[in-house]
Short mmCIF file of C-alpha atoms in Angstrom, two decimals:
data_model
loop_
_atom_site.label_atom_id
_atom_site.label_comp_id
_atom_site.label_asym_id
_atom_site.label_seq_id
_atom_site.Cartn_x
_atom_site.Cartn_y
_atom_site.Cartn_z
CA MET M 114 -13.09 -0.66 -17.41
CA LYS M 115 -14.07 -1.22 -13.80
CA ILE M 116 -11.47 -0.02 -11.29
CA ILE M 117 -11.27 -1.92 -8.01
CA GLY M 118 -9.42 -0.41 -5.05
CA LEU M 119 -7.56 -2.89 -2.85
CA THR M 120 -6.22 -1.72 0.49
CA GLY M 121 -5.85 -2.90 4.07
CA GLN M 122 -3.52 -3.41 6.98
CA SER M 123 0.15 -4.38 6.65
CA GLY M 124 0.50 -8.14 6.79
CA ALA M 125 -3.21 -8.73 6.15
CA GLY M 126 -2.56 -10.27 2.73
CA LYS M 127 -3.33 -7.70 0.03
CA GLY M 128 -0.74 -9.22 -2.26
CA ALA M 129 -2.29 -12.67 -1.93
CA VAL M 130 -5.73 -11.25 -2.75
CA ALA M 131 -4.36 -9.40 -5.80
CA ALA M 132 -2.72 -12.63 -6.99
CA LEU M 133 -6.05 -14.46 -6.69
CA PHE M 134 -7.82 -11.78 -8.74
CA ALA M 135 -5.05 -12.08 -11.34
CA GLU M 136 -5.89 -15.78 -11.65
CA HIS M 137 -9.36 -14.63 -12.70
CA GLY M 138 -7.91 -12.33 -15.37
CA ILE M 139 -7.98 -9.09 -13.39
CA PRO M 140 -4.55 -7.39 -13.33
CA ALA M 141 -3.33 -5.03 -10.62
CA VAL M 142 -1.25 -1.90 -10.41
CA ASP M 143 0.90 -2.52 -7.33
CA THR M 144 1.61 0.96 -5.97
CA ASP M 145 4.44 -0.34 -3.76
CA ALA M 146 6.18 -1.62 -6.91
CA VAL M 147 5.43 1.69 -8.65
CA TYR M 148 6.95 3.55 -5.69
CA HIS M 149 10.13 1.46 -5.79
CA GLU M 150 10.40 1.95 -9.56
CA LEU M 151 9.99 5.72 -9.21
CA LEU M 152 12.89 5.88 -6.74
CA VAL M 153 15.49 4.33 -9.06
CA PRO M 154 18.04 7.07 -9.84
CA PRO M 155 17.88 9.37 -11.71
CA SER M 156 14.60 10.13 -9.96
CA PRO M 157 12.77 13.44 -9.44
CA CYS M 158 10.87 11.79 -6.57
CA LEU M 159 14.09 10.73 -4.83
CA ASP M 160 15.59 14.18 -5.39
CA GLU M 161 12.59 15.74 -3.66
CA LEU M 162 12.88 13.33 -0.73
CA VAL M 163 16.57 14.16 -0.32
CA ALA M 164 15.74 17.87 -0.36
CA GLU M 165 13.23 17.25 2.44
CA PHE M 166 15.10 14.71 4.61
CA SER M 167 18.77 15.33 3.62
CA ASP M 168 21.20 12.98 1.88
CA ALA M 169 21.35 10.93 5.10
CA ILE M 170 18.56 8.85 3.53
CA LEU M 171 20.86 7.83 0.65
CA ALA M 172 22.92 4.65 0.55
CA PRO M 173 26.57 4.92 -0.64
CA ASP M 174 25.50 3.97 -4.19
CA GLY M 175 23.03 6.87 -4.36
CA THR M 176 19.88 4.79 -3.95
CA LEU M 177 17.36 5.23 -1.16
CA ASP M 178 18.33 3.74 2.21
CA ARG M 179 14.84 2.51 3.09
CA ARG M 180 15.66 1.56 6.68
CA THR M 181 17.04 5.01 7.47
CA LEU M 182 13.98 6.70 5.99
CA ALA M 183 11.65 4.29 7.81
CA ALA M 184 13.38 5.04 11.12
CA LEU M 185 12.71 8.74 10.58
CA VAL M 186 9.05 8.51 9.56
CA PHE M 187 7.95 5.77 11.96
CA GLU M 188 9.56 7.43 14.99
CA LYS M 189 6.95 7.58 17.76
CA THR M 190 7.10 11.34 18.20
CA GLU M 191 5.24 14.35 16.85
CA LEU M 192 8.22 15.01 14.59
CA GLY M 193 8.02 11.45 13.31
CA ARG M 194 4.33 11.91 12.54
CA LYS M 195 5.02 15.13 10.63
CA ARG M 196 7.83 13.47 8.68
CA HIS M 197 5.46 10.64 7.77
CA GLU M 198 2.87 13.11 6.50
CA ARG M 199 5.49 14.94 4.46
CA LEU M 200 6.79 11.69 2.96
CA ASN M 201 3.26 10.85 1.82
CA GLU M 202 2.67 14.34 0.42
CA ILE M 203 5.76 14.03 -1.77
CA THR M 204 5.43 10.43 -2.93
CA HIS M 205 1.67 10.26 -3.51
CA ARG M 206 1.81 12.75 -6.39
CA TYR M 207 4.33 10.66 -8.32
CA VAL M 208 2.64 7.34 -7.54
CA ILE M 209 -0.83 8.56 -8.54
CA GLU M 210 0.42 9.93 -11.87
CA ARG M 211 2.15 6.64 -12.76
CA THR M 212 -0.80 4.53 -11.53
CA ILE M 213 -3.24 6.39 -13.78
CA ALA M 214 -0.92 5.84 -16.76
CA LEU M 215 -0.71 2.08 -16.05
CA LEU M 216 -4.50 1.82 -15.71
CA ALA M 217 -4.88 3.52 -19.09
CA GLU M 218 -2.61 0.85 -20.59
CA TYR M 219 -4.79 -1.93 -19.14
CA GLU M 220 -7.87 -0.27 -20.58
CA LYS M 221 -6.24 -0.09 -24.03
CA GLN M 222 -5.56 -3.83 -23.75
CA GLY M 223 -9.28 -4.41 -23.30
CA CYS M 224 -9.25 -5.47 -19.64
CA LYS M 225 -12.77 -5.63 -18.17
CA ALA M 226 -11.43 -4.63 -14.73
CA ALA M 227 -8.18 -3.71 -13.00
CA ILE M 228 -7.08 -3.33 -9.40
CA ILE M 229 -5.25 -0.49 -7.68
CA ASP M 230 -3.34 -2.36 -4.95
CA ALA M 231 -2.42 0.41 -2.52
CA PRO M 232 -1.83 0.35 1.25
CA LEU M 233 -2.59 4.09 1.32
CA LEU M 234 -5.38 3.98 -1.26
CA ILE M 235 -7.75 6.06 0.87
CA GLU M 236 -5.17 8.42 2.38
CA ALA M 237 -3.81 9.22 -1.10
CA GLY M 238 -7.30 9.88 -2.46
CA LEU M 239 -7.00 7.06 -5.01
CA HIS M 240 -10.24 5.52 -3.75
CA ARG M 241 -12.07 8.34 -5.52
CA LYS M 242 -10.92 6.86 -8.84
CA CYS M 243 -12.37 3.44 -7.94
CA ASP M 244 -15.78 1.93 -8.62
CA CYS M 245 -15.50 -0.01 -5.36
CA VAL M 246 -12.99 -0.60 -2.57
CA ILE M 247 -11.98 -3.89 -0.94
CA ALA M 248 -10.15 -3.83 2.41
CA VAL M 249 -8.14 -6.83 3.58
CA LEU M 250 -7.97 -7.17 7.36
CA ALA M 251 -6.45 -9.63 9.84
CA ASP M 252 -5.83 -9.84 13.58
CA ARG M 253 -2.80 -7.84 14.73
CA GLU M 254 -0.95 -10.87 16.12
CA ILE M 255 -1.28 -12.69 12.80
CA ARG M 256 -0.16 -9.64 10.84
CA SER M 257 2.82 -9.13 13.12
CA LYS M 258 4.01 -12.73 12.61
CA ARG M 259 3.63 -12.42 8.84
CA LEU M 260 5.60 -9.17 8.73
CA ILE M 261 8.42 -10.55 10.88
CA GLN M 262 8.74 -13.48 8.46
CA ARG M 263 8.38 -11.34 5.32
CA ASP M 264 10.44 -8.25 6.13
CA ASN M 265 13.00 -9.60 8.61
CA LEU M 266 12.31 -6.74 11.02
CA SER M 267 12.37 -6.77 14.80
CA PRO M 268 9.11 -6.99 16.79
CA GLU M 269 9.71 -3.38 17.90
CA GLN M 270 10.03 -2.17 14.30
CA ILE M 271 6.91 -4.09 13.30
CA SER M 272 4.99 -2.64 16.24
CA ALA M 273 5.95 0.92 15.27
CA ARG M 274 4.81 0.26 11.70
CA LEU M 275 1.47 -1.20 12.77
CA ASP M 276 0.88 1.59 15.29
CA ALA M 277 1.23 4.15 12.48
CA GLN M 278 -1.69 2.64 10.55
CA PRO M 279 -5.42 3.30 10.89
CA ASP M 280 -7.53 0.95 12.97
CA VAL M 281 -10.17 -1.43 11.64
CA SER M 282 -12.99 1.14 11.88
CA PHE M 283 -11.23 3.31 9.27
CA TYR M 284 -11.38 0.52 6.71
CA ILE M 285 -14.94 -0.44 7.63
CA GLU M 286 -15.99 3.17 7.04
CA HIS M 287 -14.33 3.54 3.64
CA ALA M 288 -14.54 0.08 2.03
CA ASN M 289 -17.43 -1.48 0.13
CA PHE M 290 -16.21 -5.03 0.82
CA LEU M 291 -14.15 -6.53 3.66
CA ILE M 292 -11.98 -9.66 3.54
CA TYR M 293 -10.84 -11.08 6.88
CA ASN M 294 -7.70 -13.09 6.19
CA ASN M 295 -7.08 -14.92 9.46
CA GLY M 296 -7.34 -18.42 8.00
CA THR M 297 -5.78 -20.64 5.36
CA ALA M 298 -4.87 -19.91 1.75
CA GLN M 299 -7.77 -22.14 0.68
CA GLU M 300 -10.22 -20.10 2.75
CA LEU M 301 -8.89 -16.88 1.24
CA SER M 302 -9.24 -18.28 -2.28
CA ALA M 303 -12.84 -19.29 -1.63
CA CYS M 304 -13.60 -15.83 -0.23
CA VAL M 305 -12.18 -14.06 -3.31
CA SER M 306 -14.06 -16.37 -5.67
CA SER M 307 -17.37 -15.69 -3.95
CA LEU M 308 -16.67 -11.96 -3.90
CA LEU M 309 -15.74 -11.77 -7.56
CA THR M 310 -19.26 -11.87 -8.98
CA GLU M 311 -20.47 -9.18 -6.60
CA VAL M 312 -17.50 -6.90 -7.27
CA LEU M 313 -17.88 -7.15 -11.05
CA ALA M 314 -21.67 -6.72 -11.04
#
């Protein structure tokens, strides 16, 4: 089974690209969904995060308070950067283990290809398990507008999140294929269709 890595900038449209590949019969392991699933109590991953960041990151019902954790790790300080690194160190191990298990299930089902849809595909080292990597990119202003609509965050929160991500050159260096998603849904669909043959070659 061919494994396709899908990554890119927040708000660039990775989810839309994964959905278009699914229309062509190529399923995806969404690592964000895997992450959320892994944090449902009882959760060894959540327990480890609480041990690192204290129970201040827990909501009253014992689930993760995502906004509190985000405020800690996206803080524009050296401490914030170190917290972000530590968060990734803890969560990547659990996410990678579950992702590999899900890919094995797709292979058993006879899938010719499957996608790892991961915003931190490269940082987590998951790109090394891929036959090729696609990066989805878009202009910062467009991404910011999409994130404000999608996540209901303030412009300041969005800016902090975008500032914490690598710049375009990082994705150009590590990806085999680039998709620039600054246009319409129809343009994106046409781009994925034309890329499909090359990716599966």
